[in-house]
Short mmCIF file of C-alpha atoms and ligand atoms in Angstrom, two decimals:
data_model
loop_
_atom_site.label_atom_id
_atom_site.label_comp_id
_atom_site.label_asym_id
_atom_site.label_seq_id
_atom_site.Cartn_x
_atom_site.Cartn_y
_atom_site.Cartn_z
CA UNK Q 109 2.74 -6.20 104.77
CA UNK Q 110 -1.43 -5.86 104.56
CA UNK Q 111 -1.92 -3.31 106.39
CA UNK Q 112 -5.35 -1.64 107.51
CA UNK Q 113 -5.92 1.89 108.04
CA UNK Q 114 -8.78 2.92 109.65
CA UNK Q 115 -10.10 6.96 108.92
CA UNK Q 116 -7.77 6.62 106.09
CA UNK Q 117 -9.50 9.17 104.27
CA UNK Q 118 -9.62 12.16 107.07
CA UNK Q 119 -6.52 14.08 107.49
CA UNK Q 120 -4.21 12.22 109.08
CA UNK Q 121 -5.35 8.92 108.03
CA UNK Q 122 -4.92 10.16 104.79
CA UNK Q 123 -1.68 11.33 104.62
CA UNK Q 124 -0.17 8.04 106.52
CA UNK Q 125 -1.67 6.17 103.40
CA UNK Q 126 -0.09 8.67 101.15
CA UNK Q 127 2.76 8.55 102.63
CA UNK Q 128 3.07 4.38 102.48
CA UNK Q 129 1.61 4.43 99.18
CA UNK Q 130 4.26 7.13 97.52
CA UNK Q 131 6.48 4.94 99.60
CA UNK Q 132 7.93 7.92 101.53
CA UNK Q 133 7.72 6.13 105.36
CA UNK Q 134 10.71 4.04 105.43
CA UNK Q 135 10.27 0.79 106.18
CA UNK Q 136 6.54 0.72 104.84
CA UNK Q 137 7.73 0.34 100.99
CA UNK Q 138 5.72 -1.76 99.30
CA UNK Q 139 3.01 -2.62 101.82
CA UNK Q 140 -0.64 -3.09 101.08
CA UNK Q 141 -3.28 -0.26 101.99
CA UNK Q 142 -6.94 -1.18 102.96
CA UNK Q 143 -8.51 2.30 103.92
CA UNK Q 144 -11.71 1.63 106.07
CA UNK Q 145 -13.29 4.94 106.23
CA UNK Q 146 -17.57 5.48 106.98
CA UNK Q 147 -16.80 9.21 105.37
CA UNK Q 148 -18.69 11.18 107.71
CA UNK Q 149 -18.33 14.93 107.42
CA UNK Q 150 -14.76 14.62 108.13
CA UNK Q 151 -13.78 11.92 105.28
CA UNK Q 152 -13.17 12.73 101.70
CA UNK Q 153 -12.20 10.35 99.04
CA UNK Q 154 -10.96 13.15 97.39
CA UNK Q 155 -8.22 13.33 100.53
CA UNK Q 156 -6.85 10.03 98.79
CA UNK Q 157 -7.09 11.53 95.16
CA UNK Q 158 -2.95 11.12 94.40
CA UNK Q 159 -2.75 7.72 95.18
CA UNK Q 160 -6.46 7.01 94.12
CA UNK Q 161 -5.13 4.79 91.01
CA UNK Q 162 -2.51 2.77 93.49
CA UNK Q 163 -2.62 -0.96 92.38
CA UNK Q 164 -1.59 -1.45 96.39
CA UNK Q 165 -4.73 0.73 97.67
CA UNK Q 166 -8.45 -1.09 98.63
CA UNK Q 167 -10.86 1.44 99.85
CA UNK Q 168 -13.41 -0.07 101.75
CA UNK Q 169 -16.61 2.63 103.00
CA UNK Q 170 -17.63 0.93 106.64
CA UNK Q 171 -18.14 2.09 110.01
CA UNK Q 172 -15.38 0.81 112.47
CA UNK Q 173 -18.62 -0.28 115.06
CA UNK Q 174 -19.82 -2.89 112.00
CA UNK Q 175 -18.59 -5.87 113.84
CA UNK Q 176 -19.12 -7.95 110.68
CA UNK Q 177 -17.39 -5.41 108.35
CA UNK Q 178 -14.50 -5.51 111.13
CA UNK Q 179 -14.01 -8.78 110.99
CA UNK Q 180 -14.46 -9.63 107.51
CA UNK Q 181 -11.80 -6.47 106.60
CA UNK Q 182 -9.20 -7.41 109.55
CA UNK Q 183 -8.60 -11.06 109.00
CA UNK Q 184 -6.36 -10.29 105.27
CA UNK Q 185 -4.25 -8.14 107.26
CA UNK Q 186 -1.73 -8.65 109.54
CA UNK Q 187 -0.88 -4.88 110.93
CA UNK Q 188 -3.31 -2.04 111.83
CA UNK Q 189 -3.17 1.44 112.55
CA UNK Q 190 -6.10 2.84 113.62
CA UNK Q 191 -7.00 6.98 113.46
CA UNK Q 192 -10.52 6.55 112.97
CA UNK Q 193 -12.25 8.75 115.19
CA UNK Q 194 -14.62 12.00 115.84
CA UNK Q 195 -11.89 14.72 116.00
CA UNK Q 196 -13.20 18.48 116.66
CA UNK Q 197 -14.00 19.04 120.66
CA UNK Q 198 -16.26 21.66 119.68
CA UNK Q 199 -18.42 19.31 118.31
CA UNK Q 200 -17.99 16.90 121.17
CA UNK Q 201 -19.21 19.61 123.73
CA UNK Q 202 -22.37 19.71 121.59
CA UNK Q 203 -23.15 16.61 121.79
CA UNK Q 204 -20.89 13.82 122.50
CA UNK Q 205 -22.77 10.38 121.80
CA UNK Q 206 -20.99 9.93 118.33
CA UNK Q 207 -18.38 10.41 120.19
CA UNK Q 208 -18.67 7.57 122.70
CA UNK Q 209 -19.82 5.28 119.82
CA UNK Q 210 -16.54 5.65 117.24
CA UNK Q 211 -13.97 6.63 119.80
CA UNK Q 212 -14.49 4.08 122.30
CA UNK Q 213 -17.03 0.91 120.95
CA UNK Q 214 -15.52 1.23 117.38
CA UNK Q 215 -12.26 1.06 119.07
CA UNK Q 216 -13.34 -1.88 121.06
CA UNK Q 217 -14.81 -3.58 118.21
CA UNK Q 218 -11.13 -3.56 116.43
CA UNK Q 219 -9.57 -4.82 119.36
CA UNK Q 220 -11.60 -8.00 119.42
CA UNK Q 221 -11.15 -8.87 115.66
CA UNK Q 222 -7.48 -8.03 116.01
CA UNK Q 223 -7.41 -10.41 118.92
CA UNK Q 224 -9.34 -12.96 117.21
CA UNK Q 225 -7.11 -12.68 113.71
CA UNK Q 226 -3.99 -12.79 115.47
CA UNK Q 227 -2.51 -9.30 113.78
CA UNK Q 228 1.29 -8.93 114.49
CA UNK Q 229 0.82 -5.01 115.20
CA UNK Q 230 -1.57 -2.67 116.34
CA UNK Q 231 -1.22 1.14 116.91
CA UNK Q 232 -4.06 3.01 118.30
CA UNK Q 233 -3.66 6.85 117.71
CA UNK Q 234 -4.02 9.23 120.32
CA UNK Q 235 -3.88 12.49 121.36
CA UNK Q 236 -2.01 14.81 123.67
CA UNK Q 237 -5.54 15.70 125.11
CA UNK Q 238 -6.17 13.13 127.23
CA UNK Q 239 -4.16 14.74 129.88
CA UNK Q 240 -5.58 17.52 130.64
CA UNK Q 241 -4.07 20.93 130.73
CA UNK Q 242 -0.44 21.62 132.63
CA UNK Q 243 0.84 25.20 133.52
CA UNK Q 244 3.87 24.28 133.13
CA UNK Q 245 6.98 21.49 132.14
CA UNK Q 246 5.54 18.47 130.13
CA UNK Q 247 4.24 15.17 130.44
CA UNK Q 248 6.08 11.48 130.10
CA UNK Q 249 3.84 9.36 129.26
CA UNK Q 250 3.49 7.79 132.53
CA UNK Q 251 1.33 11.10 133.19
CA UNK Q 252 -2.39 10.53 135.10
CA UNK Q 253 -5.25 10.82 132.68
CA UNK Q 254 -7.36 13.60 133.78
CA UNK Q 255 -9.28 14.60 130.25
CA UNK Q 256 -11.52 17.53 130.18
CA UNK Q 257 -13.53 17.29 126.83
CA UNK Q 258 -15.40 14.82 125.89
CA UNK Q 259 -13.66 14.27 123.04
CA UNK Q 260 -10.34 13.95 125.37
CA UNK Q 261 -12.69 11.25 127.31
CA UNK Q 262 -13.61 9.21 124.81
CA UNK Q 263 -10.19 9.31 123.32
CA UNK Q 264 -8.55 8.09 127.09
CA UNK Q 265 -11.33 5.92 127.27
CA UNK Q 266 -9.97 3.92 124.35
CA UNK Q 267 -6.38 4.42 125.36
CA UNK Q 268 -7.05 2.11 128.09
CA UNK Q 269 -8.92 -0.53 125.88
CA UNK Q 270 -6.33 -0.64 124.20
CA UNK Q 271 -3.86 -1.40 126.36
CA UNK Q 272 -6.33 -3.59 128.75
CA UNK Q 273 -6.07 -5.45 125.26
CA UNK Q 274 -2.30 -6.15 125.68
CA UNK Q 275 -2.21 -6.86 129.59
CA UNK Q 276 -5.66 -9.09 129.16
CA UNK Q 277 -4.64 -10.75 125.92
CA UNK Q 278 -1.59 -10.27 124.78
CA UNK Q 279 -2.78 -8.29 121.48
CA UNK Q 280 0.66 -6.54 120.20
CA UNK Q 281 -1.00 -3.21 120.80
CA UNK Q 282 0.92 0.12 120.86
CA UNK Q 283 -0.81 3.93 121.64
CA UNK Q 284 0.69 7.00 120.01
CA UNK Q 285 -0.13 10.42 121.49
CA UNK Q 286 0.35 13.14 119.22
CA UNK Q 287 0.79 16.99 119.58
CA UNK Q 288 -1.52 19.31 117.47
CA UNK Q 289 -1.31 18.48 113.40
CA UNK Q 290 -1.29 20.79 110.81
CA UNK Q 291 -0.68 20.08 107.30
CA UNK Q 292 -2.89 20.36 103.96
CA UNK Q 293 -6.06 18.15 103.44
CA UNK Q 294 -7.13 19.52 106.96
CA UNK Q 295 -10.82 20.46 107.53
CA UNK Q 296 -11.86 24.07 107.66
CA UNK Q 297 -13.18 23.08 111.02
CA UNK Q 298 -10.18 22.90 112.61
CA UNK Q 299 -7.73 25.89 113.84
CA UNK Q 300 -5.59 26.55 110.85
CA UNK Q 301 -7.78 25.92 108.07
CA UNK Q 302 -10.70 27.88 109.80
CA UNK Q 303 -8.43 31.02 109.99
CA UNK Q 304 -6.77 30.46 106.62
CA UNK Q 305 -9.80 29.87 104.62
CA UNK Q 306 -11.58 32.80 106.57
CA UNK Q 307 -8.85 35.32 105.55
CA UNK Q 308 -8.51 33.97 102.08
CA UNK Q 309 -12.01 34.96 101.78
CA UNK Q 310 -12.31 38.28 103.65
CA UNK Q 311 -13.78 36.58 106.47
CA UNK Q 312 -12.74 37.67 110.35
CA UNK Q 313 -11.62 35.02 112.49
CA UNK Q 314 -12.87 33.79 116.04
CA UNK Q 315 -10.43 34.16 118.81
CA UNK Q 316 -11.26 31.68 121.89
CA UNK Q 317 -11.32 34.07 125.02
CA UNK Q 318 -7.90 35.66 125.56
CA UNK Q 319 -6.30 33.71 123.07
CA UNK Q 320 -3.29 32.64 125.27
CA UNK Q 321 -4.38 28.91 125.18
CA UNK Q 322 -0.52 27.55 124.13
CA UNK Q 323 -0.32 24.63 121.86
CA UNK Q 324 2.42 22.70 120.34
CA UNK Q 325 2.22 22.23 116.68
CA UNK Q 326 3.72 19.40 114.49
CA UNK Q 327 3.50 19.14 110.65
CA UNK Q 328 1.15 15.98 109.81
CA UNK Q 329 4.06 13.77 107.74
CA UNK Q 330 6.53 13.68 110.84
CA UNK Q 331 3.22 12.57 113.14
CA UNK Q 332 3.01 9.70 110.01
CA UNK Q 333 6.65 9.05 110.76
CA UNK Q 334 6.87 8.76 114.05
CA UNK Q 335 3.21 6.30 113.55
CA UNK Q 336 5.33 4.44 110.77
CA UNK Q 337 8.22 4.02 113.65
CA UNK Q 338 5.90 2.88 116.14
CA UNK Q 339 4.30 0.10 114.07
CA UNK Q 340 7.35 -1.16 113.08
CA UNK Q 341 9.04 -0.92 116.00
CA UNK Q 342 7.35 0.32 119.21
CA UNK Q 343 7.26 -2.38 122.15
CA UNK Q 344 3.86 -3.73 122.67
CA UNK Q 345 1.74 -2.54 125.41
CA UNK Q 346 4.02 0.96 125.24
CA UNK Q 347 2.89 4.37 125.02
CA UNK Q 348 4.53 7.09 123.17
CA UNK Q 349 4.32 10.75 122.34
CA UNK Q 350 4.80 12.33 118.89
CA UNK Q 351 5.85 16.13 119.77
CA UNK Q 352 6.58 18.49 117.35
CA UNK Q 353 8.37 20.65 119.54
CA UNK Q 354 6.88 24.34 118.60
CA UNK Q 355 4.87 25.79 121.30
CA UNK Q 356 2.58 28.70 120.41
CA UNK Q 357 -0.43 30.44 121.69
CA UNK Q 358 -3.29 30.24 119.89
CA UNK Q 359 -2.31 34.58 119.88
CA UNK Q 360 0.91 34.15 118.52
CA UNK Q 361 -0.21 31.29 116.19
CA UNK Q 362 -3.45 34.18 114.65
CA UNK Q 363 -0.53 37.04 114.57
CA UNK Q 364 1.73 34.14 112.17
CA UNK Q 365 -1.53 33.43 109.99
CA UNK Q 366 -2.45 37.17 109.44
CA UNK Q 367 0.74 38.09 108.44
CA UNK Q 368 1.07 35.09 105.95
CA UNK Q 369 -2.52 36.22 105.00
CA UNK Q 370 -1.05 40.56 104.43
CA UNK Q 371 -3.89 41.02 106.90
CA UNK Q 372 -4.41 42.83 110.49
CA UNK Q 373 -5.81 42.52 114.16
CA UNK Q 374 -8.88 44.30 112.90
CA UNK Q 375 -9.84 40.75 111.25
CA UNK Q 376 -9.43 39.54 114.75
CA UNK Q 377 -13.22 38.78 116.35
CA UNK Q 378 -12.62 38.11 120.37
CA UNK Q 379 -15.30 35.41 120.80
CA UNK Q 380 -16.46 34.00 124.28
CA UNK Q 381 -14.22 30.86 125.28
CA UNK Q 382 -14.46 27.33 124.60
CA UNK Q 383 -16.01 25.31 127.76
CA UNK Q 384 -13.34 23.36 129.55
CA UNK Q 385 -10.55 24.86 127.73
CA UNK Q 386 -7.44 23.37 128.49
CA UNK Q 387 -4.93 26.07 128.79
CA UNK Q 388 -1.75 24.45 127.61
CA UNK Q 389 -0.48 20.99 126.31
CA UNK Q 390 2.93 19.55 126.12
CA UNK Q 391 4.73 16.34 125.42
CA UNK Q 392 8.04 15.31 126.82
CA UNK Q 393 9.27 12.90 123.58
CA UNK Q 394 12.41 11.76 124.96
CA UNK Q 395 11.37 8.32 124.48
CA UNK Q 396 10.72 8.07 121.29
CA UNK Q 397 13.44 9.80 119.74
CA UNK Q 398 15.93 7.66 122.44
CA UNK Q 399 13.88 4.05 121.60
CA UNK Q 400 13.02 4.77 117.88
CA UNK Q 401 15.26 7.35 116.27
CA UNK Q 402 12.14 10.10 115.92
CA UNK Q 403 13.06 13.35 115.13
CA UNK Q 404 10.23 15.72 113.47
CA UNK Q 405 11.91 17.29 110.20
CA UNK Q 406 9.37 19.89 109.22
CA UNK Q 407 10.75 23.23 110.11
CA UNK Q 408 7.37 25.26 111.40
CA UNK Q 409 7.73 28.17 109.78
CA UNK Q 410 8.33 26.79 106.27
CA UNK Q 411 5.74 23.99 107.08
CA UNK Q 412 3.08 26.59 107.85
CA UNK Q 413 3.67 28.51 104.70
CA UNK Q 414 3.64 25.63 102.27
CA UNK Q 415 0.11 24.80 103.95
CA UNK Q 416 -1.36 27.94 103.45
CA UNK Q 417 -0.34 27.79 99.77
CA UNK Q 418 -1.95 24.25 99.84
CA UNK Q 419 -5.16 26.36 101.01
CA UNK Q 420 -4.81 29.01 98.34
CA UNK Q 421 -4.12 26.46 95.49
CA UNK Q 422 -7.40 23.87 96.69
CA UNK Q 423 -10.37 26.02 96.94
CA UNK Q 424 -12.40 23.50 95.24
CA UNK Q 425 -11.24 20.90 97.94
CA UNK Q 426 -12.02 23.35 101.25
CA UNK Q 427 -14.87 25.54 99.84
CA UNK Q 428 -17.59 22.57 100.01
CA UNK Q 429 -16.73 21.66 103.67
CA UNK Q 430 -17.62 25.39 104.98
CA UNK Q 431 -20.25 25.86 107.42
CA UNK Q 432 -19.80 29.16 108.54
P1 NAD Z 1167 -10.41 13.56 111.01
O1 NAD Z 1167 -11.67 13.98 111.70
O2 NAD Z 1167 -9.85 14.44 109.95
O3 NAD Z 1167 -10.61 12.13 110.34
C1 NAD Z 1167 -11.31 11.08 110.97
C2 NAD Z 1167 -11.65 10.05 109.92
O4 NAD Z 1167 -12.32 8.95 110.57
C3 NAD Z 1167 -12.61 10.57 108.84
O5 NAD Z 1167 -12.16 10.15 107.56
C4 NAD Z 1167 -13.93 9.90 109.18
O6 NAD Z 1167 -14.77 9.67 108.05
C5 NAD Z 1167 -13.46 8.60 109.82
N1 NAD Z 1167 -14.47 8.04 110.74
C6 NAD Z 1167 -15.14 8.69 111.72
N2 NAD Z 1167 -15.98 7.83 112.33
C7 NAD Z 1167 -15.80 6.61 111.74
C8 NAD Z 1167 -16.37 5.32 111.95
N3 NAD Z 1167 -17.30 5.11 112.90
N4 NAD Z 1167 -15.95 4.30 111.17
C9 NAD Z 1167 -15.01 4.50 110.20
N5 NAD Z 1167 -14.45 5.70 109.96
C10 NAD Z 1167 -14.84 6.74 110.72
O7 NAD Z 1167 -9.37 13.31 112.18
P2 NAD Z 1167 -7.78 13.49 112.17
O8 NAD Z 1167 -7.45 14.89 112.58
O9 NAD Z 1167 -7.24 12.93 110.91
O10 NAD Z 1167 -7.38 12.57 113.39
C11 NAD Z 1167 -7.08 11.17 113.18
C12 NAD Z 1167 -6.76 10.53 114.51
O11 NAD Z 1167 -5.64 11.16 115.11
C13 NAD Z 1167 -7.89 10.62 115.54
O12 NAD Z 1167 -7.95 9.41 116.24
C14 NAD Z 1167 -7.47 11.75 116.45
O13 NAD Z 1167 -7.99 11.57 117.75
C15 NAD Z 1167 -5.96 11.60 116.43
N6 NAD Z 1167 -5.20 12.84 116.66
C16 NAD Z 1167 -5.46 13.97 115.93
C17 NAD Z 1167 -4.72 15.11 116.16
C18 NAD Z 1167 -4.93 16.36 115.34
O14 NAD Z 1167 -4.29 17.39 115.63
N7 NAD Z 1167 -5.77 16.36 114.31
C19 NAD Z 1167 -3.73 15.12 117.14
C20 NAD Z 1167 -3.48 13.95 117.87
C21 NAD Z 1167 -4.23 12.82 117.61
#
């Protein structure tokens, strides 16, 4: 298998070529890696630095809207799975243009030198967000759209590509949406590496408006394994969710994290909420685990303490990529 992962050097990206490349995602064993990464803030070589010296790994730095690069890359591969993206809504409600151009163009610019290489597979990773928010129950994934961020936009807006790309064309495309990740190798931008690193150092930590925004949380190698399932086996044109199956508010999840961190409330700084903050997100998974054979197998407790020892052992890796 040549296979071409796209954002292979942000988080998730990252750890799905790990994870082939340490051949840990059965199935995958020996495949080929090309990583096509433009390492904007959010890529890191260094995110690929144990498999760096893989005889099986080509790293090629591109932007997924090069339609040139695309094309040149795509047609020595035969399956793709594609995370690039702009990830952090906060950034997206500051301005969103990037946002439009890699989540939805980039994506569109795959799609047509997939089409026109003939790939046998084609996963498109997506995101619980594009839903919405629900009080309560969960969504199959014949939900409505009904996005709220425009990162969530931009991410639904590709969805759809995508799978235009299958009804239109044929293109063996299938869409993942996944819970919330968490795992090492994440940027101190998001949630749990913003509070972690913050309390490592003594810093206090911003709680979004009440805090009872409720999430559900699933360690970043069973998202890769349920992605690794998917491209091997997922029926074209299908949608399906990765859940991790441990609901939290973003409360509960800050009470976990200071008491991993021997710290208090008093670290705690109420700040005003996000705009358009979804309240809650949840996945019904049914289908993949019935289809596929997905089950997650990090337990969240143990999962979140091995990560925050990942954060306490790799300052040098999280200390550089600090803004606040
Ligand atoms: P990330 O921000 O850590 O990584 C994104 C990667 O894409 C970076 O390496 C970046 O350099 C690269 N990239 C950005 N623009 C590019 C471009 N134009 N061309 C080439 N590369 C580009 O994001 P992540 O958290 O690893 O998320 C990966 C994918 O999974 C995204 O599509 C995201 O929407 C989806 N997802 C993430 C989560 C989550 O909790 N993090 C949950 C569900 C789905």
């Amino acid at each position: 298998m040549n296979l071409l992962i796209t954002g292979g050097a942000g988080f998730i990206g990252s750890s799905f070529a790990r994870g082939v490349l340490r051949d840990e995602l059965p199935g995958l064993e020996g495949a080929r890696v090309t990583v096509l990464d433009k390492l904007t803030y959010a890529g890191n070589f260094a995110n690929l630095g144990p498999v760096a010296e893989s005889k099986r790994l080509d790293f090629v730095p591109g932007d997924i809207c090069d339609a040139a690069l695309v094309d040149s890359v795509l047609r020595k591969h035969d399956h793709v799975v594609h995370f690039a993206a702009e990830s952090h809504v906060d950034r997206s409600i500051q301005e969103a243009s990037e946002f439009a151009t890699t989540n939805v163009v980039g994506t569109q610019v795959l799609l047509d030198a997939a089409r026109r290489h003939g790939v046998e597979r084609f996963v498109h990773a997506s995101t619980d967000e594009v839903y919405g928010s629900i009080e309560s129950g969960s969504w199959t994934e014949t939900a409505p759209l009904a996005p709220n961020s425009p990162y969530a936009a931009t991410k639904a807006g590709a969805d759809l590509l995508a799978l235009a790309y299958h009804r239109t064309h044929g293109l063996p495309v299938t869409v993942t949406r996944c819970a919330n990740n968490y795992g090492p190798y994440q940027h101190p931008e998001k949630l749990i590496p913003r509070f972690v690193t913050n309390l490592l150092e003594g810093r206090p930590v911003p709680l979004y408006g009440d805090g009872n925004q409720a999430r559900d949380w699933i360690h970043v190698t069973d998202h890769c394994r349920g992605t690794a399932l998917v491209l091997q086996a997922g029926r074209p044109g299908e949608i399906y969710h990765i859940g991790g199956n441990e609901e939290l508010t973003n409360r509960d999840l800050t009470g976990l994290l200071l008491e991993a961190c021997d710290t208090g409330w008093d670290r705690v700084q109420h700040v005003e909420d996000r705009k358009g903050h979804d309240r809650r997100y949840a996945l019904d998974d049914t289908k993949i685990r019935d289809e596929l054979g997905y089950r997650p197998q990090v337990d969240f407790r143990a999962g979140l303490a091995e990560t925050i020892q990942w954060y306490r052992d790799n300052a040098d890796w999280w200390r550089p990529l600090v803004i606040d």
